[in-house]
PDB file of C-alpha atoms in Angstrom:
ATOM      1  CA  UNK A  27      16.444  -6.776  -3.438  1.00  0.00           C
ATOM      2  CA  UNK A  28      13.498  -9.022  -2.602  1.00  0.00           C
ATOM      3  CA  UNK A  29      11.924  -8.938   0.850  1.00  0.00           C
ATOM      4  CA  UNK A  30      10.075 -11.776   2.538  1.00  0.00           C
ATOM      5  CA  UNK A  31       7.489 -10.418   4.971  1.00  0.00           C
ATOM      6  CA  UNK A  32       7.065 -13.034   7.707  1.00  0.00           C
ATOM      7  CA  UNK A  33       4.000 -13.228   9.947  1.00  0.00           C
ATOM      8  CA  UNK A  34       3.769 -16.040  12.531  1.00  0.00           C
ATOM      9  CA  UNK A  35       0.302 -16.735  13.927  1.00  0.00           C
ATOM     10  CA  UNK A  36      -1.618 -19.537  15.547  1.00  0.00           C
ATOM     11  CA  UNK A  37      -4.417 -19.055  13.020  1.00  0.00           C
ATOM     12  CA  UNK A  38      -5.488 -16.406  10.523  1.00  0.00           C
ATOM     13  CA  UNK A  39      -7.374 -13.736  12.452  1.00  0.00           C
ATOM     14  CA  UNK A  40      -8.896 -10.306  11.883  1.00  0.00           C
ATOM     15  CA  UNK A  41      -5.521  -8.616  12.447  1.00  0.00           C
ATOM     16  CA  UNK A  42      -3.975 -10.640   9.624  1.00  0.00           C
ATOM     17  CA  UNK A  43      -6.963  -9.915   7.386  1.00  0.00           C
ATOM     18  CA  UNK A  44      -6.496  -6.198   8.034  1.00  0.00           C
ATOM     19  CA  UNK A  45      -2.677  -6.133   7.900  1.00  0.00           C
ATOM     20  CA  UNK A  46      -2.036  -8.008   4.659  1.00  0.00           C
ATOM     21  CA  UNK A  47      -3.984  -5.509   2.508  1.00  0.00           C
ATOM     22  CA  UNK A  48      -1.936  -2.705   4.122  1.00  0.00           C
ATOM     23  CA  UNK A  49       1.276  -4.471   3.096  1.00  0.00           C
ATOM     24  CA  UNK A  50      -0.077  -4.948  -0.423  1.00  0.00           C
ATOM     25  CA  UNK A  51      -0.921  -1.214  -0.671  1.00  0.00           C
ATOM     26  CA  UNK A  52       2.686  -0.278   0.072  1.00  0.00           C
ATOM     27  CA  UNK A  53       5.171   1.422  -2.216  1.00  0.00           C
ATOM     28  CA  UNK A  54       7.593  -1.521  -2.406  1.00  0.00           C
ATOM     29  CA  UNK A  55       7.147  -3.976  -5.271  1.00  0.00           C
ATOM     30  CA  UNK A  56       9.628  -6.842  -4.833  1.00  0.00           C
ATOM     31  CA  UNK A  57       8.255  -8.790  -1.877  1.00  0.00           C
ATOM     32  CA  UNK A  58       6.401 -11.892  -0.814  1.00  0.00           C
ATOM     33  CA  UNK A  59       4.229 -12.393   2.251  1.00  0.00           C
ATOM     34  CA  UNK A  60       4.650 -15.629   4.195  1.00  0.00           C
ATOM     35  CA  UNK A  61       2.117 -16.429   6.903  1.00  0.00           C
ATOM     36  CA  UNK A  62       3.278 -19.252   9.155  1.00  0.00           C
ATOM     37  CA  UNK A  63       0.316 -20.757  10.947  1.00  0.00           C
ATOM     38  CA  UNK A  64      -0.630 -23.862  12.891  1.00  0.00           C
ATOM     39  CA  UNK A  65      -4.141 -24.008  11.440  1.00  0.00           C
ATOM     40  CA  UNK A  66      -5.127 -24.558   7.801  1.00  0.00           C
ATOM     41  CA  UNK A  67      -6.927 -21.694   6.084  1.00  0.00           C
ATOM     42  CA  UNK A  68      -8.876 -21.087   2.907  1.00  0.00           C
ATOM     43  CA  UNK A  69      -7.921 -17.378   2.901  1.00  0.00           C
ATOM     44  CA  UNK A  70      -6.349 -16.016  -0.289  1.00  0.00           C
ATOM     45  CA  UNK A  71      -4.370 -12.793  -0.672  1.00  0.00           C
ATOM     46  CA  UNK A  72      -2.226 -11.605  -3.557  1.00  0.00           C
ATOM     47  CA  UNK A  73       1.499 -12.311  -3.238  1.00  0.00           C
ATOM     48  CA  UNK A  74       0.844 -14.319  -0.057  1.00  0.00           C
ATOM     49  CA  UNK A  75       1.677 -17.894   0.808  1.00  0.00           C
ATOM     50  CA  UNK A  76       0.437 -19.722   3.904  1.00  0.00           C
ATOM     51  CA  UNK A  77       2.802 -22.265   5.463  1.00  0.00           C
ATOM     52  CA  UNK A  78       0.871 -24.565   7.795  1.00  0.00           C
ATOM     53  CA  UNK A  79       2.615 -26.610  10.476  1.00  0.00           C
ATOM     54  CA  UNK A  80       0.291 -27.893  13.245  1.00  0.00           C
ATOM     55  CA  UNK A  81       3.241 -29.383  15.136  1.00  0.00           C
ATOM     56  CA  UNK A  82       4.388 -25.875  16.080  1.00  0.00           C
ATOM     57  CA  UNK A  83       1.149 -24.843  17.782  1.00  0.00           C
ATOM     58  CA  UNK A  84       1.843 -22.349  20.551  1.00  0.00           C
ATOM     59  CA  UNK A  85       5.393 -21.659  19.375  1.00  0.00           C
ATOM     60  CA  UNK A  86       5.674 -18.489  17.257  1.00  0.00           C
ATOM     61  CA  UNK A  87       9.478 -18.423  17.507  1.00  0.00           C
ATOM     62  CA  UNK A  88       9.791 -21.815  15.809  1.00  0.00           C
ATOM     63  CA  UNK A  89       7.295 -20.749  13.143  1.00  0.00           C
ATOM     64  CA  UNK A  90       9.482 -17.689  12.452  1.00  0.00           C
ATOM     65  CA  UNK A  91      12.520 -19.960  12.218  1.00  0.00           C
ATOM     66  CA  UNK A  92      10.820 -21.748   9.304  1.00  0.00           C
ATOM     67  CA  UNK A  93      11.234 -18.542   7.317  1.00  0.00           C
ATOM     68  CA  UNK A  94      14.910 -19.356   6.861  1.00  0.00           C
ATOM     69  CA  UNK A  95      14.020 -22.359   4.720  1.00  0.00           C
ATOM     70  CA  UNK A  96      10.828 -21.033   3.075  1.00  0.00           C
ATOM     71  CA  UNK A  97      11.655 -17.402   2.285  1.00  0.00           C
ATOM     72  CA  UNK A  98      12.828 -16.379  -1.167  1.00  0.00           C
ATOM     73  CA  UNK A  99      13.831 -12.850  -0.179  1.00  0.00           C
ATOM     74  CA  UNK A 100      17.290 -11.567   0.633  1.00  0.00           C
ATOM     75  CA  UNK A 101      15.801  -9.658   3.568  1.00  0.00           C
ATOM     76  CA  UNK A 102      13.357 -11.028   6.140  1.00  0.00           C
ATOM     77  CA  UNK A 103      10.862  -8.512   7.526  1.00  0.00           C
ATOM     78  CA  UNK A 104       9.125  -9.861  10.622  1.00  0.00           C
ATOM     79  CA  UNK A 105       5.697  -8.539  11.573  1.00  0.00           C
ATOM     80  CA  UNK A 106       3.402  -9.492  14.412  1.00  0.00           C
ATOM     81  CA  UNK A 107      -0.120 -10.336  13.376  1.00  0.00           C
ATOM     82  CA  UNK A 108      -1.440  -7.069  14.809  1.00  0.00           C
ATOM     83  CA  UNK A 109       1.070  -4.906  12.915  1.00  0.00           C
ATOM     84  CA  UNK A 110      -0.415  -2.074  10.916  1.00  0.00           C
ATOM     85  CA  UNK A 111       2.305  -1.042   8.440  1.00  0.00           C
ATOM     86  CA  UNK A 112       2.320   2.334   6.715  1.00  0.00           C
ATOM     87  CA  UNK A 113       2.712   2.358   2.900  1.00  0.00           C
ATOM     88  CA  UNK A 114       6.417   3.299   2.933  1.00  0.00           C
ATOM     89  CA  UNK A 115       7.619   0.934   5.648  1.00  0.00           C
ATOM     90  CA  UNK A 116       9.477  -1.510   3.389  1.00  0.00           C
ATOM     91  CA  UNK A 117      11.146   1.117   1.222  1.00  0.00           C
ATOM     92  CA  UNK A 118      12.118   3.076   4.344  1.00  0.00           C
ATOM     93  CA  UNK A 119      13.658  -0.006   5.953  1.00  0.00           C
ATOM     94  CA  UNK A 120      15.396  -1.548   2.944  1.00  0.00           C
ATOM     95  CA  UNK A 121      17.309   1.606   1.970  1.00  0.00           C
ATOM     96  CA  UNK A 122      19.467   1.106   5.083  1.00  0.00           C
ATOM     97  CA  UNK A 123      20.759  -2.207   3.739  1.00  0.00           C
ATOM     98  CA  UNK A 124      22.764  -0.339   1.106  1.00  0.00           C
ATOM     99  CA  UNK A 125      25.256   0.167   3.943  1.00  0.00           C
ATOM    100  CA  UNK A 126      27.151  -3.137   4.426  1.00  0.00           C
ATOM    101  CA  UNK A 127      27.470  -2.444   8.160  1.00  0.00           C
ATOM    102  CA  UNK A 128      23.685  -2.701   8.613  1.00  0.00           C
ATOM    103  CA  UNK A 129      22.391  -6.146   9.525  1.00  0.00           C
ATOM    104  CA  UNK A 130      18.974  -5.296  11.027  1.00  0.00           C
ATOM    105  CA  UNK A 131      16.489  -2.443  11.074  1.00  0.00           C
ATOM    106  CA  UNK A 132      13.579  -1.824  13.457  1.00  0.00           C
ATOM    107  CA  UNK A 133      10.815   0.704  13.617  1.00  0.00           C
ATOM    108  CA  UNK A 134       8.021   2.050  15.783  1.00  0.00           C
ATOM    109  CA  UNK A 135       5.127  -0.135  16.828  1.00  0.00           C
ATOM    110  CA  UNK A 136       1.900   1.440  15.584  1.00  0.00           C
ATOM    111  CA  UNK A 137      -1.384  -0.201  16.450  1.00  0.00           C
ATOM    112  CA  UNK A 138      -4.603  -0.209  14.417  1.00  0.00           C
ATOM    113  CA  UNK A 139      -6.811   2.786  15.235  1.00  0.00           C
ATOM    114  CA  UNK A 140      -9.748   0.621  16.292  1.00  0.00           C
ATOM    115  CA  UNK A 141      -7.737  -1.235  18.962  1.00  0.00           C
ATOM    116  CA  UNK A 142      -8.640  -0.547  22.554  1.00  0.00           C
ATOM    117  CA  UNK A 143      -6.544   1.979  24.495  1.00  0.00           C
ATOM    118  CA  UNK A 144      -4.495  -0.735  26.259  1.00  0.00           C
ATOM    119  CA  UNK A 145      -3.122  -1.990  22.945  1.00  0.00           C
ATOM    120  CA  UNK A 146      -2.637   1.501  21.542  1.00  0.00           C
ATOM    121  CA  UNK A 147      -0.449   2.572  24.464  1.00  0.00           C
ATOM    122  CA  UNK A 148       2.525   0.745  22.930  1.00  0.00           C
ATOM    123  CA  UNK A 149       2.102   2.731  19.710  1.00  0.00           C
ATOM    124  CA  UNK A 150       2.368   6.018  21.571  1.00  0.00           C
TER     125      UNK A 150
END
């Protein structure tokens, strides 16, 4: 079962640059990463596609909605740009979809270790 990892951002930032390699290091193999942004970028990451739409500047919800038409996965996994996923996050989440009663799965919010204490509070 293919997963489309969806990240909606105004522009590619240091969080995205740090988070995408963490996704790529994971233990799940059948996935794509879609970064929906308002600003063009020259960044390149494996298994990652950037979808640029300047008309949706300031509107992350509408950028996420674009995933319905752009994603190739059966499951959409939404991440904020400052998400810091552990290697097993996709395999841990997708196993729950074997149960037909499961429609959505959520997990803890863990912040990058170098974030200031205000941002890390939510991870605790």
